[in-house]
PDB file of C-alpha atoms and ligand atoms in Angstrom:
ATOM      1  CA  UNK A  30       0.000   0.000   0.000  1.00 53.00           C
ATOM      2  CA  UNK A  31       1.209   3.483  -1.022  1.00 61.00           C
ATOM      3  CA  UNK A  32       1.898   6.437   1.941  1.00 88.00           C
ATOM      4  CA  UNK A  33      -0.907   8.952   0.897  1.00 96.00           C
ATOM      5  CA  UNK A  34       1.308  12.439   0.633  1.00 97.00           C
ATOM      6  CA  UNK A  35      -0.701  15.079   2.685  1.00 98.00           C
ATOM      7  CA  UNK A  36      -0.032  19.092   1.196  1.00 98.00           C
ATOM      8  CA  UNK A  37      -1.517  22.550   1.510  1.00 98.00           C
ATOM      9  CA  UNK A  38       0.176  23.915  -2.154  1.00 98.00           C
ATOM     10  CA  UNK A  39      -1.785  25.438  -4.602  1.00 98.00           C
ATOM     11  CA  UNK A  40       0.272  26.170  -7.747  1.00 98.00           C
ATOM     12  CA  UNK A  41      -0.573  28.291 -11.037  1.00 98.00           C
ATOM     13  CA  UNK A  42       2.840  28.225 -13.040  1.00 98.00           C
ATOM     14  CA  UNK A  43       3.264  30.444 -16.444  1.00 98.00           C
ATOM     15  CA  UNK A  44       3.434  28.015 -19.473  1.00 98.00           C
ATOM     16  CA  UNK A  45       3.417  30.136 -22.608  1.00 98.00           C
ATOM     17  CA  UNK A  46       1.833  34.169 -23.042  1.00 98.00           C
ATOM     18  CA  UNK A  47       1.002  36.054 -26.032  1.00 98.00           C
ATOM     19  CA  UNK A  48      -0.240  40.014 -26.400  1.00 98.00           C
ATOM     20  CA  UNK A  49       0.348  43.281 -24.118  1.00 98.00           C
ATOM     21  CA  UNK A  50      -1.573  46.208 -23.315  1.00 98.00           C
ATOM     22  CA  UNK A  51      -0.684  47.998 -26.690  1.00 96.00           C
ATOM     23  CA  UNK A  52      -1.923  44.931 -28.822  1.00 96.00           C
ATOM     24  CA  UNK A  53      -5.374  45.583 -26.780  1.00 97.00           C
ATOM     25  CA  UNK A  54      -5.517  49.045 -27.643  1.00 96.00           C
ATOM     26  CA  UNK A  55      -4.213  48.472 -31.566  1.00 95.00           C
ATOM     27  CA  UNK A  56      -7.215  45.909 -31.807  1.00 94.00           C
ATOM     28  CA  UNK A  57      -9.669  48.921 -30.688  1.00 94.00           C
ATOM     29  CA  UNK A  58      -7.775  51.076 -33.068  1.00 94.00           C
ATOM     30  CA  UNK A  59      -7.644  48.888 -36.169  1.00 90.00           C
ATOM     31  CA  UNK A  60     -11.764  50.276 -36.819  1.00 80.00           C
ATOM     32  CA  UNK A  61     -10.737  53.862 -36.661  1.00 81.00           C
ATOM     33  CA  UNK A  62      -8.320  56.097 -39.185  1.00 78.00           C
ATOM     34  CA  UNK A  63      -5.976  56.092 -35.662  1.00 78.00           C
ATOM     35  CA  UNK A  64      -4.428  52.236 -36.082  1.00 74.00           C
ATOM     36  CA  UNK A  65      -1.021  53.458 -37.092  1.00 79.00           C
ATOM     37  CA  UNK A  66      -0.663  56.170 -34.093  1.00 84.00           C
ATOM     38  CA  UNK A  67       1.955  56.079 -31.574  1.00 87.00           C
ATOM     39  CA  UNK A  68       1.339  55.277 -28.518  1.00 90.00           C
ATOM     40  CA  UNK A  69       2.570  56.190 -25.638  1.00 92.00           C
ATOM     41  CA  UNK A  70       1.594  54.748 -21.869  1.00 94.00           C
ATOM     42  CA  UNK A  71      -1.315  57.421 -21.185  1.00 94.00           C
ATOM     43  CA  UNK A  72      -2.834  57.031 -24.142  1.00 94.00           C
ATOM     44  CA  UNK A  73      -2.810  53.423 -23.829  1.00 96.00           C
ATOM     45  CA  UNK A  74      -4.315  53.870 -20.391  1.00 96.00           C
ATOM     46  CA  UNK A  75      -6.831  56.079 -21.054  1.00 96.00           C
ATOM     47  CA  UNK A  76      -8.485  54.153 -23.948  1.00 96.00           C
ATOM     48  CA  UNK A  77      -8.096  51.061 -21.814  1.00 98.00           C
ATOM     49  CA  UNK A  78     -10.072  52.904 -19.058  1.00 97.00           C
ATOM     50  CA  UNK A  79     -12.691  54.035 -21.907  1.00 97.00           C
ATOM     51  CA  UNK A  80     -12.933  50.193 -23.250  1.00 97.00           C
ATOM     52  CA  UNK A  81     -13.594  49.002 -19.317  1.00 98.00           C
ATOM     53  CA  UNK A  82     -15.626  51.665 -18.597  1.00 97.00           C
ATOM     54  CA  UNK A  83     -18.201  51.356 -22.192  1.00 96.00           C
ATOM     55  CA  UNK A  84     -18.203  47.611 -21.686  1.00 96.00           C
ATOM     56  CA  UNK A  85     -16.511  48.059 -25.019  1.00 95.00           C
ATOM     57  CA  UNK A  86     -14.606  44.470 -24.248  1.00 97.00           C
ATOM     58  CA  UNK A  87     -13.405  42.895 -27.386  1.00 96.00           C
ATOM     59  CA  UNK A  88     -10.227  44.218 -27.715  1.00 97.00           C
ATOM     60  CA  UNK A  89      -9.400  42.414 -24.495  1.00 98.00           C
ATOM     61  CA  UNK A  90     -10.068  39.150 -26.819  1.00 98.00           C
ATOM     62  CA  UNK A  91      -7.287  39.353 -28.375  1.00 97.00           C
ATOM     63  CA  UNK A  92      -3.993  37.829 -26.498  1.00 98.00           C
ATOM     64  CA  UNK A  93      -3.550  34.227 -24.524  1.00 98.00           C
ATOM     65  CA  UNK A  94      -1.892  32.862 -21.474  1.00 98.00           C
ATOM     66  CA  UNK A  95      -1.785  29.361 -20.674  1.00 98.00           C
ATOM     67  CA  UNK A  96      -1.166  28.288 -16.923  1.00 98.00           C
ATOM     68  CA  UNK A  97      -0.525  24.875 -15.401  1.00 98.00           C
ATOM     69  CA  UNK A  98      -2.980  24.381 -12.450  1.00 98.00           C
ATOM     70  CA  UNK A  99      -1.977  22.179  -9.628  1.00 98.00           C
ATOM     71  CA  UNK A 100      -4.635  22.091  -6.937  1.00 98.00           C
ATOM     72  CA  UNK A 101      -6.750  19.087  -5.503  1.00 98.00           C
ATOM     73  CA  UNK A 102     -10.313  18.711  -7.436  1.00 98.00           C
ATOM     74  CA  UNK A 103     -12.403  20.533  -5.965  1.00 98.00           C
ATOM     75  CA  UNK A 104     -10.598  23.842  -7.416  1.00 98.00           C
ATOM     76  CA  UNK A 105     -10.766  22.220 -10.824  1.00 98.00           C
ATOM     77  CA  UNK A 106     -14.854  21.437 -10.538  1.00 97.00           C
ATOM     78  CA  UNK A 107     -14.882  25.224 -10.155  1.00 98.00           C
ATOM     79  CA  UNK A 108     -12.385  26.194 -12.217  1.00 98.00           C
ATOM     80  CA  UNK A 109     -14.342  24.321 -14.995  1.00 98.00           C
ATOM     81  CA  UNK A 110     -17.548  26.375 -14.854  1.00 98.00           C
ATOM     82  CA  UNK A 111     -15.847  29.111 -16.847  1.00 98.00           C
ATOM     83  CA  UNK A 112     -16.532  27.657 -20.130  1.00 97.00           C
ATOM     84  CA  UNK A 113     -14.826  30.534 -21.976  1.00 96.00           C
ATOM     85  CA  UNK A 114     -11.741  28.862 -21.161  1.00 98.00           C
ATOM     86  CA  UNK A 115      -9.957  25.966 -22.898  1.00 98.00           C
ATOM     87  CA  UNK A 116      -8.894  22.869 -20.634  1.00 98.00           C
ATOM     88  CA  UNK A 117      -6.468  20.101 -20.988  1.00 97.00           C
ATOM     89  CA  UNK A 118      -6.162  17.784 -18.067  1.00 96.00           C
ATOM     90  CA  UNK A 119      -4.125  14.735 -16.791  1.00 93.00           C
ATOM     91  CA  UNK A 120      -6.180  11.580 -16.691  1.00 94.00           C
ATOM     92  CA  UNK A 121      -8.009   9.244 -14.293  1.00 93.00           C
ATOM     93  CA  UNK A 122      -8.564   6.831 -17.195  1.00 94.00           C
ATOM     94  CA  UNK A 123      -5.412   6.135 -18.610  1.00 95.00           C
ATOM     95  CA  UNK A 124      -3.152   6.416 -15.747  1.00 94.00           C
ATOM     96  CA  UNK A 125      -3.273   5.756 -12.369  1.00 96.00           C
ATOM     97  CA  UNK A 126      -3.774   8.631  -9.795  1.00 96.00           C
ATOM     98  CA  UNK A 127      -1.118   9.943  -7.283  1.00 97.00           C
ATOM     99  CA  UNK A 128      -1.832   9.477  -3.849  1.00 97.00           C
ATOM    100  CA  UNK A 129      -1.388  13.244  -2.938  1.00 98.00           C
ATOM    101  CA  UNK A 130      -4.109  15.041  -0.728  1.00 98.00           C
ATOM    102  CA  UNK A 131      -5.048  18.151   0.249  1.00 98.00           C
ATOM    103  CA  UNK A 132      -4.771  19.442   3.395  1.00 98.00           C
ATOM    104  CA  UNK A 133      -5.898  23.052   4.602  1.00 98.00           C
ATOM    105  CA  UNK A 134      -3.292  25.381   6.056  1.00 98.00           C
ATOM    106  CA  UNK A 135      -3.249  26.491   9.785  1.00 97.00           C
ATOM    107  CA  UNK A 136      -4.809  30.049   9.307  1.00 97.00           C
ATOM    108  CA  UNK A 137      -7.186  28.705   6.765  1.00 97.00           C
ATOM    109  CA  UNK A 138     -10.897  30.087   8.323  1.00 96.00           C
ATOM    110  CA  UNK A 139     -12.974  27.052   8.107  1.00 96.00           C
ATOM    111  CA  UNK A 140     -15.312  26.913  11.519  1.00 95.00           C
ATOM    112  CA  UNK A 141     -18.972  28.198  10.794  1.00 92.00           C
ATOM    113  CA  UNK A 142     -19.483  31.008  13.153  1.00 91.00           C
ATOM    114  CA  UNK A 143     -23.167  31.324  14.907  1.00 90.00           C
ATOM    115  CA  UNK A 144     -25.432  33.240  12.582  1.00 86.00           C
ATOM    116  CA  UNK A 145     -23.579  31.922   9.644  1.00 86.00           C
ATOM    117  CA  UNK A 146     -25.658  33.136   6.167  1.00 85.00           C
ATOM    118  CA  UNK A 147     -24.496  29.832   3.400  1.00 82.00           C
ATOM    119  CA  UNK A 148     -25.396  33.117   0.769  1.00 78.00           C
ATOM    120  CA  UNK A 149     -22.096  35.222   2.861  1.00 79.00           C
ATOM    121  CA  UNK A 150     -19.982  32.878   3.290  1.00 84.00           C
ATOM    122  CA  UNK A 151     -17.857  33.625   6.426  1.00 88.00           C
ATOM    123  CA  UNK A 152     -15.773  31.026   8.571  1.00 94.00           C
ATOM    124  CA  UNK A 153     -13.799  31.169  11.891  1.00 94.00           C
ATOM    125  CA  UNK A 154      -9.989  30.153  11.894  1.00 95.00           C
ATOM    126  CA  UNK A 155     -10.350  26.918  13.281  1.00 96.00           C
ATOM    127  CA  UNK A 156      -8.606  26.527  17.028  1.00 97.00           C
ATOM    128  CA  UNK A 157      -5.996  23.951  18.045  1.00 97.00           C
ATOM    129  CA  UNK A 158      -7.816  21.672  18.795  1.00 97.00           C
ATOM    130  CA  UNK A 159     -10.329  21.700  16.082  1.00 97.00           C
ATOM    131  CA  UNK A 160      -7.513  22.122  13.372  1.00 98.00           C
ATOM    132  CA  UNK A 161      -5.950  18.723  14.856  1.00 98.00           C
ATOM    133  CA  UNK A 162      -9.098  16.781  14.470  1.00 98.00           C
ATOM    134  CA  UNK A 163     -10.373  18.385  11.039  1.00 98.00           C
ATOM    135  CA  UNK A 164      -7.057  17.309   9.588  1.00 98.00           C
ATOM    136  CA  UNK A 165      -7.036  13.801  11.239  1.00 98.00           C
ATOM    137  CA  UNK A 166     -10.297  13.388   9.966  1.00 98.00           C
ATOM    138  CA  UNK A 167      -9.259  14.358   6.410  1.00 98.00           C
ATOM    139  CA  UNK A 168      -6.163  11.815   6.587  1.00 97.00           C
ATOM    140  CA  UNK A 169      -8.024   9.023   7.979  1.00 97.00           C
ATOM    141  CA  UNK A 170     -10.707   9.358   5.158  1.00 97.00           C
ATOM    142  CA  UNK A 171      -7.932   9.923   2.456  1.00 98.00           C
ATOM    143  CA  UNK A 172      -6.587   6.725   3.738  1.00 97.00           C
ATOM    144  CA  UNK A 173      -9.047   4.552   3.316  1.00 97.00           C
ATOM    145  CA  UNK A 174     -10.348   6.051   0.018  1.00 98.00           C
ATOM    146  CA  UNK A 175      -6.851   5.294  -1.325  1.00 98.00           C
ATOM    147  CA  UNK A 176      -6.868   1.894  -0.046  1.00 98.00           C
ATOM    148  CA  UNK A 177      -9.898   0.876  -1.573  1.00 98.00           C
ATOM    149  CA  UNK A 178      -8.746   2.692  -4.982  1.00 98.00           C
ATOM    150  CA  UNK A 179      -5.663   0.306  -5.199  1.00 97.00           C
ATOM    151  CA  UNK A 180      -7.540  -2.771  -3.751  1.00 98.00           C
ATOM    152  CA  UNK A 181      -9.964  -2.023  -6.858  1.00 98.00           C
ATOM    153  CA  UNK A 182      -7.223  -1.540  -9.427  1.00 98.00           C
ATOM    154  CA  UNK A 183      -4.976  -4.767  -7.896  1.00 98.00           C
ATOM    155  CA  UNK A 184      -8.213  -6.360  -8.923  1.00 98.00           C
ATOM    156  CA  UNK A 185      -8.205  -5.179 -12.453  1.00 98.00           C
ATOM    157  CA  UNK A 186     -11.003  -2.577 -12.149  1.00 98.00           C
ATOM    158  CA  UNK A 187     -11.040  -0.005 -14.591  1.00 98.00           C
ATOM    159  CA  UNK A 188      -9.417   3.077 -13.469  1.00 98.00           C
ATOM    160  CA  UNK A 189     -12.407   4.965 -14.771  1.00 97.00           C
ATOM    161  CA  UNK A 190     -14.069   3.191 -11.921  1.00 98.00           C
ATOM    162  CA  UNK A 191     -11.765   2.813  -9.401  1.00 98.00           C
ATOM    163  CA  UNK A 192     -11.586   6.376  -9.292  1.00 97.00           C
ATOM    164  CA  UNK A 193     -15.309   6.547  -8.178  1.00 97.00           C
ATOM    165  CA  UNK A 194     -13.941   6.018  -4.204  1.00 97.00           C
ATOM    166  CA  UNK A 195     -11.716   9.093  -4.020  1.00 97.00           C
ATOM    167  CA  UNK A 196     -13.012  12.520  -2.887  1.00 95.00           C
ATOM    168  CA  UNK A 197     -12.904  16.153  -4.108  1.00 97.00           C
ATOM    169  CA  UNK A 198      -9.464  16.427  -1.955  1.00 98.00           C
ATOM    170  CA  UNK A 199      -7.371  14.185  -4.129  1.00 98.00           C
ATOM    171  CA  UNK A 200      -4.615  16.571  -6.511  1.00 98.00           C
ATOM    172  CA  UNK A 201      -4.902  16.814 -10.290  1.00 97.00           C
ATOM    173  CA  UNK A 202      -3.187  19.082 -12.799  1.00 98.00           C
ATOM    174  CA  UNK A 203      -4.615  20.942 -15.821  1.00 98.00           C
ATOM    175  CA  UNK A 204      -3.241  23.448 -18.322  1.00 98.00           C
ATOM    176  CA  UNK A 205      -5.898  25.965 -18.839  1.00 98.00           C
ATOM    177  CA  UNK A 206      -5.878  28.638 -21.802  1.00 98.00           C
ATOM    178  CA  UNK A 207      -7.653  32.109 -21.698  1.00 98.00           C
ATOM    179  CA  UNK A 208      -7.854  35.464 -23.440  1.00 98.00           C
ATOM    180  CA  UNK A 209      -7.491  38.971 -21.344  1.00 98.00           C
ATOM    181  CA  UNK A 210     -11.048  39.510 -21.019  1.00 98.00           C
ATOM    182  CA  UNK A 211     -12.042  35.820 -20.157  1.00 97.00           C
ATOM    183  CA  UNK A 212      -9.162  36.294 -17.390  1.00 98.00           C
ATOM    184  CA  UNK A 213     -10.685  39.307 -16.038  1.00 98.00           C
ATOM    185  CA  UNK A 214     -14.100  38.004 -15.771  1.00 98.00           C
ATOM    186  CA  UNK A 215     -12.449  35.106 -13.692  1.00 98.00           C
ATOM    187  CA  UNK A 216     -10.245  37.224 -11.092  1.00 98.00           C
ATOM    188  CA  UNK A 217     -13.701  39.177 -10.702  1.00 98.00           C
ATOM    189  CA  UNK A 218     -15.283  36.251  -9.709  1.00 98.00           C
ATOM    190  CA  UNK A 219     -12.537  34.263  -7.925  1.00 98.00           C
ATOM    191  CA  UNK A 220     -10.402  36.936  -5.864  1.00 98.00           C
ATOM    192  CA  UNK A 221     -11.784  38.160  -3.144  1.00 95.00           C
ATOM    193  CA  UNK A 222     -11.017  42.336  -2.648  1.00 95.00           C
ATOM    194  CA  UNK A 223     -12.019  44.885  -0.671  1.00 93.00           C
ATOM    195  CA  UNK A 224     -11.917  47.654  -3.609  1.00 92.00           C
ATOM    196  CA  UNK A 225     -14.250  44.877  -5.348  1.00 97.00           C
ATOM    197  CA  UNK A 226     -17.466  46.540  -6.444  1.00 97.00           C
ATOM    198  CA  UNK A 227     -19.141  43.931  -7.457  1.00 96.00           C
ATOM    199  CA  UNK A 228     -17.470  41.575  -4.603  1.00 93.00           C
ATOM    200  CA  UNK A 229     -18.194  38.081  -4.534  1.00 93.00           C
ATOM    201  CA  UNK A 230     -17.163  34.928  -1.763  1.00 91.00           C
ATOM    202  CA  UNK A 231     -15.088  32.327  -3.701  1.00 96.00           C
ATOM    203  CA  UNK A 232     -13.733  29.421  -2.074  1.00 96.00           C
ATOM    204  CA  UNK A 233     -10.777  29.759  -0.454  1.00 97.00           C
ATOM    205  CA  UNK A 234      -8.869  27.090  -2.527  1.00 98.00           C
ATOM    206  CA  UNK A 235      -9.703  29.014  -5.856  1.00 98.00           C
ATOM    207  CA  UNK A 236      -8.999  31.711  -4.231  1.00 98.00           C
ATOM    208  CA  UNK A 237      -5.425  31.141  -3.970  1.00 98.00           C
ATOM    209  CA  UNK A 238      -5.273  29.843  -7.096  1.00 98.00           C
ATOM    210  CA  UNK A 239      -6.799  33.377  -8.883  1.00 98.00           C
ATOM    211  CA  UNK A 240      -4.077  35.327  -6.543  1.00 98.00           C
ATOM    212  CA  UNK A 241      -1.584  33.372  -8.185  1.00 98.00           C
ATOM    213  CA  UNK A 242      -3.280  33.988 -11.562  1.00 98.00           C
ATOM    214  CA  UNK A 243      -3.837  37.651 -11.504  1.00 98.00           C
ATOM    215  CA  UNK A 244      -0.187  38.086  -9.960  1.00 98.00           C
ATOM    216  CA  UNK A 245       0.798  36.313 -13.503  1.00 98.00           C
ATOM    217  CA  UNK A 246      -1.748  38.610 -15.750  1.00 98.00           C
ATOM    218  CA  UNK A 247      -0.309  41.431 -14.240  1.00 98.00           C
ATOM    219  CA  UNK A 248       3.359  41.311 -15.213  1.00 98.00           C
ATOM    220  CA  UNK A 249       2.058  40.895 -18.857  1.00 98.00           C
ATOM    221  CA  UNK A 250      -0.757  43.503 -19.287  1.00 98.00           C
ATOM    222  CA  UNK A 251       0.274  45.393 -16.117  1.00 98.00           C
ATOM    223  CA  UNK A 252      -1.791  48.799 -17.368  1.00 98.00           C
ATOM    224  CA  UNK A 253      -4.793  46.763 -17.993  1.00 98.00           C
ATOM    225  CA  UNK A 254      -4.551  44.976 -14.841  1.00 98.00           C
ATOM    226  CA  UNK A 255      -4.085  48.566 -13.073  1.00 97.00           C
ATOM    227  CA  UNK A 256      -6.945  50.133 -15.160  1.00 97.00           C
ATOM    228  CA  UNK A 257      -9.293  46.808 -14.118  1.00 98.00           C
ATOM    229  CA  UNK A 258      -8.298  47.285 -10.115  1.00 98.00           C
ATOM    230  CA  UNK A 259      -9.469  51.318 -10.637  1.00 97.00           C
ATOM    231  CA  UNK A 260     -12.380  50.125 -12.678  1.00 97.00           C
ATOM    232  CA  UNK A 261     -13.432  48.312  -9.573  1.00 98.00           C
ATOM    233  CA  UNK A 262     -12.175  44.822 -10.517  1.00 98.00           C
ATOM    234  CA  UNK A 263     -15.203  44.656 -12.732  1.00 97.00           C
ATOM    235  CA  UNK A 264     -14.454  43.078 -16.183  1.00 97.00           C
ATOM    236  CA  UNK A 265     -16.068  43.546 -19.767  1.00 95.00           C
TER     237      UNK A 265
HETATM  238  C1  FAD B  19     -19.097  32.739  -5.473  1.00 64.57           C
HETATM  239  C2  FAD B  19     -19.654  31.778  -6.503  1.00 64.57           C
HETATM  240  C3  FAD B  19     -20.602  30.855  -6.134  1.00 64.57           C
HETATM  241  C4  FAD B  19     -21.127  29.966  -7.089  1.00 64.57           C
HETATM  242  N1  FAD B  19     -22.045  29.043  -6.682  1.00 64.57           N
HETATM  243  C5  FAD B  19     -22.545  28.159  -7.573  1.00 64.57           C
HETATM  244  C6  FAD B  19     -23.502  27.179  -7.179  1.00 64.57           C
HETATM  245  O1  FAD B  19     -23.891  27.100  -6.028  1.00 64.57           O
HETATM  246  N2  FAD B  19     -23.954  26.300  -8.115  1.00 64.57           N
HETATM  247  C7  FAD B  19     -23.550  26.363  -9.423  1.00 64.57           C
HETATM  248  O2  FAD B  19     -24.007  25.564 -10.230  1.00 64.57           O
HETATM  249  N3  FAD B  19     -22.648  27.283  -9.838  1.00 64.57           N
HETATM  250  C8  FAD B  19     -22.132  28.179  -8.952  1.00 64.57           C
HETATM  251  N4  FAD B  19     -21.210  29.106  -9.361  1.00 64.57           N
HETATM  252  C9  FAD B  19     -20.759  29.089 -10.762  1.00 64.57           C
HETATM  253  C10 FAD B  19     -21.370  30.258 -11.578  1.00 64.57           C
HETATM  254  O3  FAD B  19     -22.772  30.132 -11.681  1.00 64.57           O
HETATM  255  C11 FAD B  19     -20.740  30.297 -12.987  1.00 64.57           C
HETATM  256  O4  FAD B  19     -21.054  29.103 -13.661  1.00 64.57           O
HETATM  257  C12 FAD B  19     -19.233  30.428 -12.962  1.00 64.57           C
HETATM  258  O5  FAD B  19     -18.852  31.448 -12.081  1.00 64.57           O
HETATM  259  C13 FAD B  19     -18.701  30.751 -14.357  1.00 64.57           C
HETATM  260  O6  FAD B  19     -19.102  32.055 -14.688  1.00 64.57           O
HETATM  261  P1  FAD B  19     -19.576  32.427 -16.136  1.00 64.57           P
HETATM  262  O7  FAD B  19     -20.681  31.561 -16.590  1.00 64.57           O
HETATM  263  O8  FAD B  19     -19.848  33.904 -16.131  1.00 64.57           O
HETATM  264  O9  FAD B  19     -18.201  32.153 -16.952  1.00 64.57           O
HETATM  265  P2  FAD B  19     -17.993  31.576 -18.426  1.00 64.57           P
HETATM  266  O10 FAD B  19     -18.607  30.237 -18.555  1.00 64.57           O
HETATM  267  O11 FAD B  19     -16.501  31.695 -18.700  1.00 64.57           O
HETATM  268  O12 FAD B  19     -18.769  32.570 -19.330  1.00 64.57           O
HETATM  269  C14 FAD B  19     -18.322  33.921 -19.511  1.00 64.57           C
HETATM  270  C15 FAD B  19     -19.494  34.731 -20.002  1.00 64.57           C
HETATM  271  O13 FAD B  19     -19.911  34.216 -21.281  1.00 64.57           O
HETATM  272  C16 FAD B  19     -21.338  34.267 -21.350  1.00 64.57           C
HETATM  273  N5  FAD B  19     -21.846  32.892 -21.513  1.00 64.57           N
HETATM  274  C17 FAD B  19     -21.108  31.741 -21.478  1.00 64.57           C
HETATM  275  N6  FAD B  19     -21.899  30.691 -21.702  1.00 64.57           N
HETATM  276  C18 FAD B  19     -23.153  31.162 -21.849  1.00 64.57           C
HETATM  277  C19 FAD B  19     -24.432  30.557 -22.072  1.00 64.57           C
HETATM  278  N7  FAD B  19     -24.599  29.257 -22.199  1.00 64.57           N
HETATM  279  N8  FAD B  19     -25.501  31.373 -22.171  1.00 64.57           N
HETATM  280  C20 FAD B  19     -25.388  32.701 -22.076  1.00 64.57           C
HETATM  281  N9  FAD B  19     -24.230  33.342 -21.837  1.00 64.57           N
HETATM  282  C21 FAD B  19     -23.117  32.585 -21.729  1.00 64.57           C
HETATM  283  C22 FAD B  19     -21.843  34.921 -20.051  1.00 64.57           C
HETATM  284  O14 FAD B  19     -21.921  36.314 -20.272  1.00 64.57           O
HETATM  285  C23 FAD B  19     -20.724  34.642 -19.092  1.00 64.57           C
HETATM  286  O15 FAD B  19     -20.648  35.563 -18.009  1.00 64.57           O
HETATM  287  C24 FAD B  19     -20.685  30.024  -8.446  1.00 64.57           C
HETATM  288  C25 FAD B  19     -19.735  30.975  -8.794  1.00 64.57           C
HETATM  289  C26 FAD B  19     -19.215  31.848  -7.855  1.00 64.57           C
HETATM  290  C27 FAD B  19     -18.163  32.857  -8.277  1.00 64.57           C
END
């Protein structure tokens, strides 16, 4: 039987990028008499602000960054809801999966308050105590989900069903694709910021994941990230 490998990391890693703030702003100019102008950084700010601020958002369509996700399931069964993007993910089919769990970090909040409201989301960080037993509960589960995964494929059950005993917790990794503006709608959605004006309560996990994300988008179309954050965080 295999040791189960317990971790808290969440990782979005940079695998290929294409376009910058000027190729957004050439896009918008190419149906005007302006698309040979120079530009120079406030006027490539200012007509960002103007495309955020009309809604005006296909110019933003034009670019692409790919990222490799590594984060237990649950992220990805989220992650997946944004159909915009494009997805390519290892398999439970053809190969076996790794026995690697996650586990929630100490300062993760995760202890309903009283007068908790499911529609705000809002947890305690959990005490001591409570953190020891949430995570020994975790483990022992993982455990015997993994156990009864290899007992089913030492009996030559397909993987596709073996699979069927493991929880949300277990790691996978997917390379996902995106445009600027599909991006943006996503860090709306999935960060979680006080300057938000249209905030909303992701899940901690994905959370982590879209920090990673938007700290990627931003070294690449840094004036469009800084004219989203003024715009409120609110995408096209
Ligand atoms: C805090 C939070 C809680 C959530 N809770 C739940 C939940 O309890 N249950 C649940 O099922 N989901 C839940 N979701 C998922 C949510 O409903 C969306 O499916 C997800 O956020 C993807 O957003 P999207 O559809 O805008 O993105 P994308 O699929 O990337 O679409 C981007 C945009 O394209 C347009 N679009 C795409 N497809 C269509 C279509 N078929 N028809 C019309 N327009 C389309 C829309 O304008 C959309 O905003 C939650 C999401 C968040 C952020």
């Amino acid at each position: 039987m295999s040791d189960i490998q317990l971790t808290s990391a969440i990782t979005v890693e940079e695998v290929q990028q294409v376009g910058s703030d000027e190729m957004i702003i050439r896009m918008m100019l190419q149906s005007t008499d302006k698309a040979a102008i120079e530009l120079d950084e406030p006027g490539i700010v200012g007509r960002l602000r103007y495309l955020l601020k009309s809604q005006h958002g296909g110019p933003l369509e034009h670019g692409s960054l790919t990222v490799r996700v590594h984060a237990p399931i649950k992220v990805f069964r989220e992650w997946h809801r944004h159909r915009t993007w494009s997805y390519s993910e290892s398999s439970g089919r053809y190969k076996d999966l790794e026995p690697i769990f996650y586990i929630p970090p100490r300062d993760r909040p995760m202890i309903r308050p009283d007068g908790f409201k499911s529609a705000r989301p809002a947890f305690d960080v959990a005490t001591e105590e409570e953190y020891k037993e949430v995570c020994t509960l975790l483990r022992l589960s993982y455990i015997t989900a993994y156990a009864s995964y290899q007992g089913l494929l030492d009996r030559g059950v397909d993987r596709g069903l073996a699979r069927d005993v493991l929880g949300v917790g277990i790691y996978s990794t997917c390379s996902c694709t995106a445009n600027p503006r599909n991006i943006l709608h996503f860090l709306e959605l999935r960060t979680d910021h006080p300057e938000a004006k249209r905030p909303s309560q992701p899940l901690y996990e994905i959370r982590v994941a879209a920090d990673q994300l938007e700290a990627i988008f931003a070294r690449h179309w840094p004036l469009t990230h800084r004219a989203w954050v003024e715009h409120g965080r609110m995408a096209p």
